[in-house]
Coordinates of C-alpha atoms in Angstrom, one line a residue:
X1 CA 23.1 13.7 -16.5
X2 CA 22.6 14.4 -12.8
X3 CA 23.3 11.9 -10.4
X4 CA 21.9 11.6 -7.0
X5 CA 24.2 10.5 -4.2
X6 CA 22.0 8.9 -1.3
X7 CA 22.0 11.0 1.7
X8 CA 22.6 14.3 -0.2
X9 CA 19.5 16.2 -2.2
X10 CA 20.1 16.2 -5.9
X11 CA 18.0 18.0 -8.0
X12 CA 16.9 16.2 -11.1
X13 CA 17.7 17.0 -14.5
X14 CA 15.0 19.4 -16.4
X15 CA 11.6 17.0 -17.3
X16 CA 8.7 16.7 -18.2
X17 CA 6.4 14.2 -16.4
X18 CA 3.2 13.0 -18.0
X19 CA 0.5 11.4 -15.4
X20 CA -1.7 8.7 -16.9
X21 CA -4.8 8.1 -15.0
X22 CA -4.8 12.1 -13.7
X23 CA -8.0 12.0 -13.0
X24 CA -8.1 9.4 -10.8
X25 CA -7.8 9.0 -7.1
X26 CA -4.2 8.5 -6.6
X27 CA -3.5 11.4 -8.5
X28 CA -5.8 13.2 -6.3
X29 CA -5.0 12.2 -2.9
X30 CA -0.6 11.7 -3.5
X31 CA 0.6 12.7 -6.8
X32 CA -0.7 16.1 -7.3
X33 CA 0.2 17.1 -3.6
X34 CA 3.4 15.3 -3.4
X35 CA 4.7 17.4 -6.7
X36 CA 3.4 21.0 -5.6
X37 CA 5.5 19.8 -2.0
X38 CA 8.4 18.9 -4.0
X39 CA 8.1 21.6 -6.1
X40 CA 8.0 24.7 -3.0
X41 CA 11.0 22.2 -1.2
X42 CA 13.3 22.9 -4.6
X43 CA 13.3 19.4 -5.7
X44 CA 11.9 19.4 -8.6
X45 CA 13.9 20.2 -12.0
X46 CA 14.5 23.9 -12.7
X47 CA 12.1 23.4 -15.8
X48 CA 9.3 21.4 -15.8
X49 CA 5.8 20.6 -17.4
X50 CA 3.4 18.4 -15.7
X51 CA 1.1 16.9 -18.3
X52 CA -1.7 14.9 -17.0
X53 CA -3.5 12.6 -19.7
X54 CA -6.1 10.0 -19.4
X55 CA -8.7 8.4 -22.3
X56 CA -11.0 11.1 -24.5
X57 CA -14.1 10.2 -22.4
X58 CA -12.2 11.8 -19.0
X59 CA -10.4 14.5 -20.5
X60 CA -10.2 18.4 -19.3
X61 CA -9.3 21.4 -20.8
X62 CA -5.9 23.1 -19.3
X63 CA -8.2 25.3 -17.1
X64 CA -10.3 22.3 -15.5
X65 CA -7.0 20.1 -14.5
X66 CA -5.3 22.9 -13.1
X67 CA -8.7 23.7 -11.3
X68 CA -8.7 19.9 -10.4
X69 CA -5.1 20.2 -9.2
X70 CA -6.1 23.5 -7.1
X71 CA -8.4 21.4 -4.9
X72 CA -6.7 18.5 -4.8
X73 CA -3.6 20.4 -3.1
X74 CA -6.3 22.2 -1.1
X75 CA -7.3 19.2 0.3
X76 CA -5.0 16.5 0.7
X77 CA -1.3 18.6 0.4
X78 CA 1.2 19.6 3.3
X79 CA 1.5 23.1 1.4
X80 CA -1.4 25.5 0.2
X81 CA -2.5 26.1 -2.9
X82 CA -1.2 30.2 -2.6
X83 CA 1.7 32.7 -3.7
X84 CA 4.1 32.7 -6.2
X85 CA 4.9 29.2 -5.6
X86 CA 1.7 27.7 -6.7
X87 CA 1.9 30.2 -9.9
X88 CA 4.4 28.7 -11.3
X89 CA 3.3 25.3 -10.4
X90 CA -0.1 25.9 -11.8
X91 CA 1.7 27.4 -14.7
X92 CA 3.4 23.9 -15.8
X93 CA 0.3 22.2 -16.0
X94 CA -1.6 21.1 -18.8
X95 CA -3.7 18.2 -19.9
X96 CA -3.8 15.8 -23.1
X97 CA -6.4 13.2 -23.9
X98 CA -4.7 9.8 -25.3
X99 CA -6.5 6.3 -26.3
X100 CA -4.2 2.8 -26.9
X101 CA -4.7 3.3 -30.8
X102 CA -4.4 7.4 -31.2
X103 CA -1.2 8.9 -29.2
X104 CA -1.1 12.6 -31.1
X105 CA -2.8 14.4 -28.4
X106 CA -0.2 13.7 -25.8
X107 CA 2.4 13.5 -28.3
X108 CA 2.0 17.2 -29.5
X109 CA 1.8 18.2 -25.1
X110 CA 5.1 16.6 -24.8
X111 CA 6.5 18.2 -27.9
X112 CA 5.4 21.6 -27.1
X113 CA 6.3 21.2 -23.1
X114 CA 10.0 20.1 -24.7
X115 CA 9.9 23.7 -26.7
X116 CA 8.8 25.5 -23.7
X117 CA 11.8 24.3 -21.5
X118 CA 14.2 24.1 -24.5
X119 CA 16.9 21.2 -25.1
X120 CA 16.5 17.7 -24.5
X121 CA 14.8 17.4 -21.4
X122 CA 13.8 13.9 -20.0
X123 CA 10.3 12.4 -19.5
X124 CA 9.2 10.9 -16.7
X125 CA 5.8 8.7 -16.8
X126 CA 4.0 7.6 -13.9
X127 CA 1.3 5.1 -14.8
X128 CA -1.4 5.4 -12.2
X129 CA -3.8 3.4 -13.8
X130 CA -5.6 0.0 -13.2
X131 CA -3.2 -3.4 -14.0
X132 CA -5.1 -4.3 -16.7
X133 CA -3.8 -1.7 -18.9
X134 CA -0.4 -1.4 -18.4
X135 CA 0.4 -3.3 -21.3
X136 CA -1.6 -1.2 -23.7
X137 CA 0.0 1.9 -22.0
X138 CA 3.2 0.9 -21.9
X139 CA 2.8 -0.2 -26.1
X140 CA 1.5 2.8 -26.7
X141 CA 4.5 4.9 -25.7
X142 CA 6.7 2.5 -27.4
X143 CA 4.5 2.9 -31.0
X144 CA 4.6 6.4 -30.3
X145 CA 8.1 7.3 -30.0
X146 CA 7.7 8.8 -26.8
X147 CA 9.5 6.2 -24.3
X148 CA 13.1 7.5 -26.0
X149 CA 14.8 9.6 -23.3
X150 CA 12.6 8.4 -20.5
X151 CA 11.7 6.5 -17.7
X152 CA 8.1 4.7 -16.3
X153 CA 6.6 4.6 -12.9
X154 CA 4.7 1.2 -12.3
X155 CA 2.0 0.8 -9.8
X156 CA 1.3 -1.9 -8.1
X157 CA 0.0 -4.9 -8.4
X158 CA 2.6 -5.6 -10.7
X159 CA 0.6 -9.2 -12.4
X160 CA -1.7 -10.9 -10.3
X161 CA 0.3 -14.8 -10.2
X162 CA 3.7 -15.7 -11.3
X163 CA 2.6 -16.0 -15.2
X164 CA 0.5 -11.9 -15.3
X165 CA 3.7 -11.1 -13.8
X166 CA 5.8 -12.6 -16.5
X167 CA 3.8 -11.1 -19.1
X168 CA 3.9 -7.4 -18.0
X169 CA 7.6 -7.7 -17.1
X170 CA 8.2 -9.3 -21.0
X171 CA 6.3 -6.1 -22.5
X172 CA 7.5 -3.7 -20.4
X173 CA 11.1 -5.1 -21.9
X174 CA 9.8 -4.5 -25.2
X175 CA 9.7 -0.8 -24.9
X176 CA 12.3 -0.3 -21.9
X177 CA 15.1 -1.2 -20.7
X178 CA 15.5 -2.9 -17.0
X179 CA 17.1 0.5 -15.6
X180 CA 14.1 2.6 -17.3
X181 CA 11.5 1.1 -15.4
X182 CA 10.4 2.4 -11.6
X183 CA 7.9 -0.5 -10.1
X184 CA 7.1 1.5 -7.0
X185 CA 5.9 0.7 -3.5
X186 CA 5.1 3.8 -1.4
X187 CA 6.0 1.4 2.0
X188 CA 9.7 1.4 0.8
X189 CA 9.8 5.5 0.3
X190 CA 8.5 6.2 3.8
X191 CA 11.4 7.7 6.0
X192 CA 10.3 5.2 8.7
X193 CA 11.4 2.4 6.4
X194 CA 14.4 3.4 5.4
X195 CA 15.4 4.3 9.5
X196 CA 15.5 0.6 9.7
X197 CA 18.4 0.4 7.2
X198 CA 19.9 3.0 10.2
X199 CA 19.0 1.1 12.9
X200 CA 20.4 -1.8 12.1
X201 CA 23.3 -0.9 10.3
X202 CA 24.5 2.4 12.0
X203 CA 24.1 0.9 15.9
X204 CA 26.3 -1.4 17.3
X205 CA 24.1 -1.6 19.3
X206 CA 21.7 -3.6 17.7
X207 CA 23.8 -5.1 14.7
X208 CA 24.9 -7.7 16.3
X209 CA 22.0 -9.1 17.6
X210 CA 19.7 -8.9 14.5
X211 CA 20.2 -12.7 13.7
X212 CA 18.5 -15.9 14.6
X213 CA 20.9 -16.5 18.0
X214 CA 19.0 -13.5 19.8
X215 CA 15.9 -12.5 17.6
X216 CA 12.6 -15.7 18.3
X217 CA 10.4 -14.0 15.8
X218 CA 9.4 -11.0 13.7
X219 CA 5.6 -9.3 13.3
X220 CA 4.8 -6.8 10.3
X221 CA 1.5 -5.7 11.2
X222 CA -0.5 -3.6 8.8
X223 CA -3.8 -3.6 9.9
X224 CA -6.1 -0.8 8.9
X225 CA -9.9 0.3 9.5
X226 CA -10.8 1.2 6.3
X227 CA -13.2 -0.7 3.9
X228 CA -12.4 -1.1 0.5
X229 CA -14.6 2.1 -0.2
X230 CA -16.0 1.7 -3.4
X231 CA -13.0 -0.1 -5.2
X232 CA -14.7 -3.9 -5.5
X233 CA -13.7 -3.9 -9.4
X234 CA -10.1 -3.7 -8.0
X235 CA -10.8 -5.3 -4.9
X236 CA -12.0 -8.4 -6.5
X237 CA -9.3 -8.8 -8.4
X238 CA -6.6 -8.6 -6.4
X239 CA -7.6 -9.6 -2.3
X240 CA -5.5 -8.7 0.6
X241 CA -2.9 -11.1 -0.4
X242 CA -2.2 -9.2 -3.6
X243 CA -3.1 -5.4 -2.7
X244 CA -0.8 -5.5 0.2
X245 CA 1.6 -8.8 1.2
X246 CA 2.9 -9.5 -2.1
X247 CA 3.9 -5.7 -2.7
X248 CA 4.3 -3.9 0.4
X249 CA 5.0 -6.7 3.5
X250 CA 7.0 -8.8 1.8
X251 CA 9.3 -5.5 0.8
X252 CA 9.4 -4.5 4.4
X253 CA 10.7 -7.7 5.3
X254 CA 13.1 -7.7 2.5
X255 CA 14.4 -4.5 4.4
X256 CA 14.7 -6.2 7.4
X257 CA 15.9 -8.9 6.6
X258 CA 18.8 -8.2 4.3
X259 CA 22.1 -8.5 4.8
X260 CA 24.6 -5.3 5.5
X261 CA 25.0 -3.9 2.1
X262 CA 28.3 -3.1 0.3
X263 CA 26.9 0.6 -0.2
X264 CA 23.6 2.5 -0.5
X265 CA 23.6 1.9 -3.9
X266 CA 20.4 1.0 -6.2
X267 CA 22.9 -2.0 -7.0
X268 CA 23.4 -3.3 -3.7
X269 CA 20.6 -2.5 -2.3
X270 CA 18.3 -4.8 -4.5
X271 CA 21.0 -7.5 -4.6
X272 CA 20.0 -7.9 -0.8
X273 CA 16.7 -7.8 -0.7
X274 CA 16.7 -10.1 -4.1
X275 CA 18.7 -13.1 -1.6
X276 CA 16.1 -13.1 0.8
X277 CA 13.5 -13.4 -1.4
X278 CA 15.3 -16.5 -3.0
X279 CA 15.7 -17.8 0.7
X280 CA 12.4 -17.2 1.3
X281 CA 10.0 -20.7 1.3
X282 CA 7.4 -21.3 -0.6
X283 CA 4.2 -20.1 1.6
X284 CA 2.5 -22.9 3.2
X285 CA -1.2 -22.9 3.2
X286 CA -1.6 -24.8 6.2
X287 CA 0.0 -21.7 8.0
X288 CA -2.4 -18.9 6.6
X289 CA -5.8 -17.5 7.4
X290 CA -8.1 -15.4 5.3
X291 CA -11.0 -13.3 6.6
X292 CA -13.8 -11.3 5.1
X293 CA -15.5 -8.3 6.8
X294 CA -19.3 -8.7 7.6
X295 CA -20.8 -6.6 5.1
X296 CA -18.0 -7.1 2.8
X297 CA -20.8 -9.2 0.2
X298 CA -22.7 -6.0 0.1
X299 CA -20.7 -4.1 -1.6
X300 CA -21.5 -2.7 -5.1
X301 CA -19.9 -5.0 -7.5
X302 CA -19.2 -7.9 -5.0
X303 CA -20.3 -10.9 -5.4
X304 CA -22.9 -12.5 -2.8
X305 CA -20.6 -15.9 -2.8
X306 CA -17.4 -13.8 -3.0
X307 CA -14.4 -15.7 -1.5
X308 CA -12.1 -12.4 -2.3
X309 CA -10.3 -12.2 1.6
X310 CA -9.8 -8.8 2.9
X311 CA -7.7 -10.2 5.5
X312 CA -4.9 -12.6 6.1
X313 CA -2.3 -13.4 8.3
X314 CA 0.5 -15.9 7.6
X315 CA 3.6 -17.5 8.8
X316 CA 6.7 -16.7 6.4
X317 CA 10.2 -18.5 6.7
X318 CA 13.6 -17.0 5.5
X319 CA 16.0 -19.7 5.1
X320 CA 19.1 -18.5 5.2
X321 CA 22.2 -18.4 7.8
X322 CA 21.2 -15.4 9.2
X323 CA 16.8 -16.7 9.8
X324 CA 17.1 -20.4 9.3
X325 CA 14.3 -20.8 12.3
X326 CA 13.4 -17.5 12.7
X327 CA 9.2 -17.1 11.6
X328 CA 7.8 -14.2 10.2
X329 CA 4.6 -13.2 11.0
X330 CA 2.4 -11.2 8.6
X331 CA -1.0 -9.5 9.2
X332 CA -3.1 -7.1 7.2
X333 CA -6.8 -6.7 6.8
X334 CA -9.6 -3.9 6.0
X335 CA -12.2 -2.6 8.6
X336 CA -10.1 -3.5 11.4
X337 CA -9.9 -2.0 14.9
X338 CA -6.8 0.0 14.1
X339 CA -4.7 1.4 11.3
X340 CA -1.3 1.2 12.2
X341 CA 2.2 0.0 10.5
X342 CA 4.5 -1.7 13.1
X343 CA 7.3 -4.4 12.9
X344 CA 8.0 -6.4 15.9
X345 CA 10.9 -8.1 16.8
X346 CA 11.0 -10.5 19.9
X347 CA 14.5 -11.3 21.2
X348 CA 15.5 -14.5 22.6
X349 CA 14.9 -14.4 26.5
X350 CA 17.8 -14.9 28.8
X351 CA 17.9 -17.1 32.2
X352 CA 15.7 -15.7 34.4
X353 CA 15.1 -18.4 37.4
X354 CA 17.3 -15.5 39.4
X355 CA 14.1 -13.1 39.0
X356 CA 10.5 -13.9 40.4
X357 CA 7.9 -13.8 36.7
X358 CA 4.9 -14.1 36.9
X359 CA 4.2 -17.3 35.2
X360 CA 0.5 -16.1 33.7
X361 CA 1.9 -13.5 31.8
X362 CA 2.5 -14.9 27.8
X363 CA 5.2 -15.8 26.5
X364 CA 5.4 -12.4 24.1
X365 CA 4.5 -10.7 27.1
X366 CA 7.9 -11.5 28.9
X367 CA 10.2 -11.0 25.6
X368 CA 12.0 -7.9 25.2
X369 CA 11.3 -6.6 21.9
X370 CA 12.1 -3.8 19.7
X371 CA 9.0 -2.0 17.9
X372 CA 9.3 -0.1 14.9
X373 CA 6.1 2.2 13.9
X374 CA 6.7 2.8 10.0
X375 CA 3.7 5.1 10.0
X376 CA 5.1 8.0 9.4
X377 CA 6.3 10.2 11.0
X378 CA 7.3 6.8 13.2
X379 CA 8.4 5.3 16.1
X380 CA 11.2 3.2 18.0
X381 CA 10.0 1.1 21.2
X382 CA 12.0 -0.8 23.3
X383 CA 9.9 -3.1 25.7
X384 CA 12.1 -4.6 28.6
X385 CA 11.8 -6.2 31.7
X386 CA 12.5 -3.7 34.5
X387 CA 12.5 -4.2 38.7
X388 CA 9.2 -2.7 39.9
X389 CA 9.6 -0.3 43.1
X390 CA 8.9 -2.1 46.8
X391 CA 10.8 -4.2 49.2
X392 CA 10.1 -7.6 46.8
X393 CA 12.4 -8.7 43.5
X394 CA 10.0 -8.5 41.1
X395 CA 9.7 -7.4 37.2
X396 CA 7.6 -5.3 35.3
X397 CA 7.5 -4.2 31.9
X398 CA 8.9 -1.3 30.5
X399 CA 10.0 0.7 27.2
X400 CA 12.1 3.6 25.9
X401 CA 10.6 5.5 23.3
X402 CA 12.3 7.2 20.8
X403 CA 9.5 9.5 18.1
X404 CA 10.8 11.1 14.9
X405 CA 8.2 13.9 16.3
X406 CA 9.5 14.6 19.3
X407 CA 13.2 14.4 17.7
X408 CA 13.7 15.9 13.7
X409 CA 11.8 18.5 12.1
X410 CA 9.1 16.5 10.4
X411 CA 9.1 19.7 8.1
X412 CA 11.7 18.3 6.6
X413 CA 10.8 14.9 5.5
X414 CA 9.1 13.6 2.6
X415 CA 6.5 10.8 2.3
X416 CA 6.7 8.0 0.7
X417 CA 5.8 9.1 -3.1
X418 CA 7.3 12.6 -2.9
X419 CA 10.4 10.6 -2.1
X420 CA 10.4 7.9 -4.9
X421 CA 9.4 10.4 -7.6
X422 CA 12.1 12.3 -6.9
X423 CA 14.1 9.1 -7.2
X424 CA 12.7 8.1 -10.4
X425 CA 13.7 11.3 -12.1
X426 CA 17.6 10.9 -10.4
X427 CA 17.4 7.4 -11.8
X428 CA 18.0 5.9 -8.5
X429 CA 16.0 2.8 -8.2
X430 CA 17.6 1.9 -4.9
X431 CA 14.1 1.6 -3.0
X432 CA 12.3 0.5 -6.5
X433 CA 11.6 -3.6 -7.3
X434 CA 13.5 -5.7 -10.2
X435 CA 11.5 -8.3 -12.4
X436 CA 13.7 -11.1 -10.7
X437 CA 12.6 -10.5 -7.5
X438 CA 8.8 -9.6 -8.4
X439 CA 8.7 -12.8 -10.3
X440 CA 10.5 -15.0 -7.3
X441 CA 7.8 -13.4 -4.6
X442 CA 4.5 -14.6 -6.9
X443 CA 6.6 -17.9 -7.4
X444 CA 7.1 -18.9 -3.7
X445 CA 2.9 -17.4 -3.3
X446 CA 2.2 -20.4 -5.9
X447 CA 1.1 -22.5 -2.9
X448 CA -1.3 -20.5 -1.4
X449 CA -2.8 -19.0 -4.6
X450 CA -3.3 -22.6 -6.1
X451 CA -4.8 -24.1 -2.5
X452 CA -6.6 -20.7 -0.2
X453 CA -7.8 -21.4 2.5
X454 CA -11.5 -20.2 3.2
X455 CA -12.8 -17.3 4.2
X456 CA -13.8 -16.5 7.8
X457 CA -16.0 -13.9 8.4
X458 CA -15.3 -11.3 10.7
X459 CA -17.2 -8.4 12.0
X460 CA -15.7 -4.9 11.0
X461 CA -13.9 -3.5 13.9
X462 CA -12.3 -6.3 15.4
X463 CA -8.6 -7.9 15.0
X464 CA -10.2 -10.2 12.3
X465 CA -11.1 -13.9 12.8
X466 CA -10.3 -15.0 16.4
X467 CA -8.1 -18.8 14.5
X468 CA -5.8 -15.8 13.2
X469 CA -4.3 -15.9 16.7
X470 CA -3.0 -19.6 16.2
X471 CA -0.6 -18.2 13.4
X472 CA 2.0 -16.6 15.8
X473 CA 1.3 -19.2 18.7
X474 CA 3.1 -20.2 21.4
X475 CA 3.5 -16.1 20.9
X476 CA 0.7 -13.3 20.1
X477 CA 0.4 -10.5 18.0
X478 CA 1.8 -7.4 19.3
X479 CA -1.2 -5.5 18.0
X480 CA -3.1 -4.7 20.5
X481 CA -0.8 -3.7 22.9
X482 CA -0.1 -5.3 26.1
X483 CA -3.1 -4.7 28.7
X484 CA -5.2 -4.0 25.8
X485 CA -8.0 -7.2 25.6
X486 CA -9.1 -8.2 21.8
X487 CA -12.3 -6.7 21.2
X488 CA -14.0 -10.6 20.6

């Protein structure tokens, strides 16, 4: 079995990966693209099949999924559809229908992929389909025979509260072992992301100071402007909270703030993150806002007295030696003014009665901070106090920029999913979530799921509701810049 080493490319072992839900969006807009890019970057196996399979009512022939894999590269991929490269992409596809109670479609694909690349190959499935039937999924492959010599890719949500989450985690068990399932995040594959691990770790020059002596506070700020476009059956279900703190903040701020790990292990890695999550306490209601879009109601399949929030923004406290004091502030939302993907951290100001400031200017305003865009391709801003030009002492603000752009080859990188499947096939689940610390993030959300707060409407384009602002206070949110007014 092939290994990978973090930091060097491996190339997995021969597979074959089957796609449930292949006809759906995800597969559309990231999987499809992200496997023809890994497959012209020579990071997929040597021999492959790609097997896409979803229930009898949505199935294709061969022809119409690698006609529907055609566009969806055309479309949404880094690469064209063209040459010898997409010819023996195209080639590897094929398509099998399979339903909870009746398996033998898929199960003859795999059988005949396997004869096609010869030996024992491993399988690889990704399960890009709706929460609800991950179980029956997940029992299926087990009654089938087909989870032997394999691994699972889990999307999230993974449960919707502490007891859904128990559940799935307790089937999934029944059919795999702990180091066979992938539960994957695509925020925690992004390059951008994992630079953070480099920043901190790699620069003495910020190391020491990424601790509660130095840092006041830290933003993640995922705000974004589109609606929920059709997806209320989902929507509805899950809310903000669940689509997008539970699962990808509360991972970023696992990232930042772990302790330095022993090595860039899966192991040590998730040990890390798993502490702060056990420091981390319970969410406090009192500290949270939720917000619903105008229009949001109108929605086909919404409710008209819908309390689902498609925003929120909340205080979170790590209680540890390294944050004891230290708040986290968290902010997502649909139909906002922006989309964008920062983390903000404010460091403690020194003395500064030596230096005229001017006293209207807020309090974040006056900080240094340090401002990580984990958009890809990404960003690192430093904001500092500088002496403006003239005959007077006096500051003004400043940065230093640094852009992945304008620095690497973005040629070179891979995006979030490109980057975990790959992983999933090496076995590395170094950027992938354990059931302990799934289960411990729903259990500290207990609070807040058992006592919401209500809804505030919001109109779409703006920063959400206007109390939102008393969550970071006596500080603001980063987002929008400085000199940039709030568009209430």
């Amino acid at each position: 079995m092939m290994t990978a080493v973090r930091g060097l490319i491996a190339r997995p072992d021969d597979h074959v990966i089957v796609l449930f839900g292949a006809t759906g969006d995800l597969a559309r807009r990231k999987l499809l693209p992200g496997l023809f890019h890994l497959a012209v970057a020579g990071l997929l196996p040597r021999r492959y099949r790609i097997i896409g399979t979803a229930r009898r009512r949505s199935a294709l022939s061969d022809a119409d999924f690698r006609q529907r894999a055609r566009q969806a590269v055309e479309e949404f991929g880094r690469v064209k559809p063209a040459g010898d490269a997409w010819e023996a992409f195209e080639g590897a596809l094929s398509f099998a229908a399979a339903e909870p109670d009746d398996a033998s479609p898929l199960v003859e694909a795999v059988r005949k992929a396997e004869s096609q690349i010869g030996g024992e190959p491993r399988r690889l499935f990704h399960l890009a389909v709706p929460p609800a039937a991950f179980a029956s999924v997940v029992g299926m492959l087990g009654s089938s025979g087909l989870a032997e010599r394999s691994r699972v890719i889990v999307e999230k949500p993974f449960g919707t509260d502490l007891a859904s989450a128990r559940a799935l985690n307790e089937a999934m068990r029944k059919v795999f072992d702990e180091s066979q399932i992938f539960r994957i995040d695509h925020f925690t594959g992004k390059e951008s992301v994992e630079n953070i691990m480099a920043l901190r770790f790699a620069n003495g020059l910020l190391e020491p100071v990424w601790n509660r002596e130095h840092i006041d506070y830290v933003q993640i700020d995922v705000p974004e402007t589109l609606t929920i476009e059709g997806r209320a059956g989902f929507y509805e279900q899950t809310g903000a909270f669940r689509d997008m703190v539970v699962t990808h903040l509360f991972q970023v701020l696992g990232i930042v703030a772990m302790e330095p790990p022993t090595s860039l292990g899966a192991k040590a890695l998730r040990d890390e993150k798993a502490k702060v999550f056990d420091a981390m306490n319970p969410i406090d209601p009192r500290h949270v806002v939720r917000g619903q879009y105008d229009g949001y109601r109108a929605e086909k399949g919404v409710a008209s007295d819908s309390e689902t929030e498609t925003f929120v923004a909340l205080r979170a406290e790590v209680d540890n030696w390294r944050w004891a004091g230290v708040p986290f502030y968290l902010r997502t939302g649909k139909a906002l003014e922006e989309s964008r993907q920062t983390i903000t951290l404010g460091l403690r100001q020194p003395t500064l009665r030596m230096f005229p400031v001017d006293q209207d200017a807020s309090p974040l305003g006056r900080h240094n901070e340090v401002v990580i865009d984990f958009d890809d391709p990404g960003a690192i801003t430093l904001h500092f106090l500088a002496k403006e030009p003239g005959a007077r002492m006096r500051l003004g603000q400043a940065e230093m920029v640094f852009r992945y752009s304008d620095s690497f080859s973005a040629a070179n990188g891979l995006e979030g999913y490109e980057r975990l499947i790959l992983d999933a096939m090496l076995g590395d689940q170094a950027f992938f979530t354990c059931s302990d610390a799934i289960e411990r993030l729903w259990e500290v959300s207990i609070p807040l799921l058992d006592h919401p707060p209500p809804v505030e409407r919001y109109p779409p384009g703006s920063w959400g509701p206007a109390s939102a602002d008393r969550i970071p206070a006596p500080y603001r949110w980063r987002l929008p810049e400085a000199g940039r007014p709030a568009p209430w």
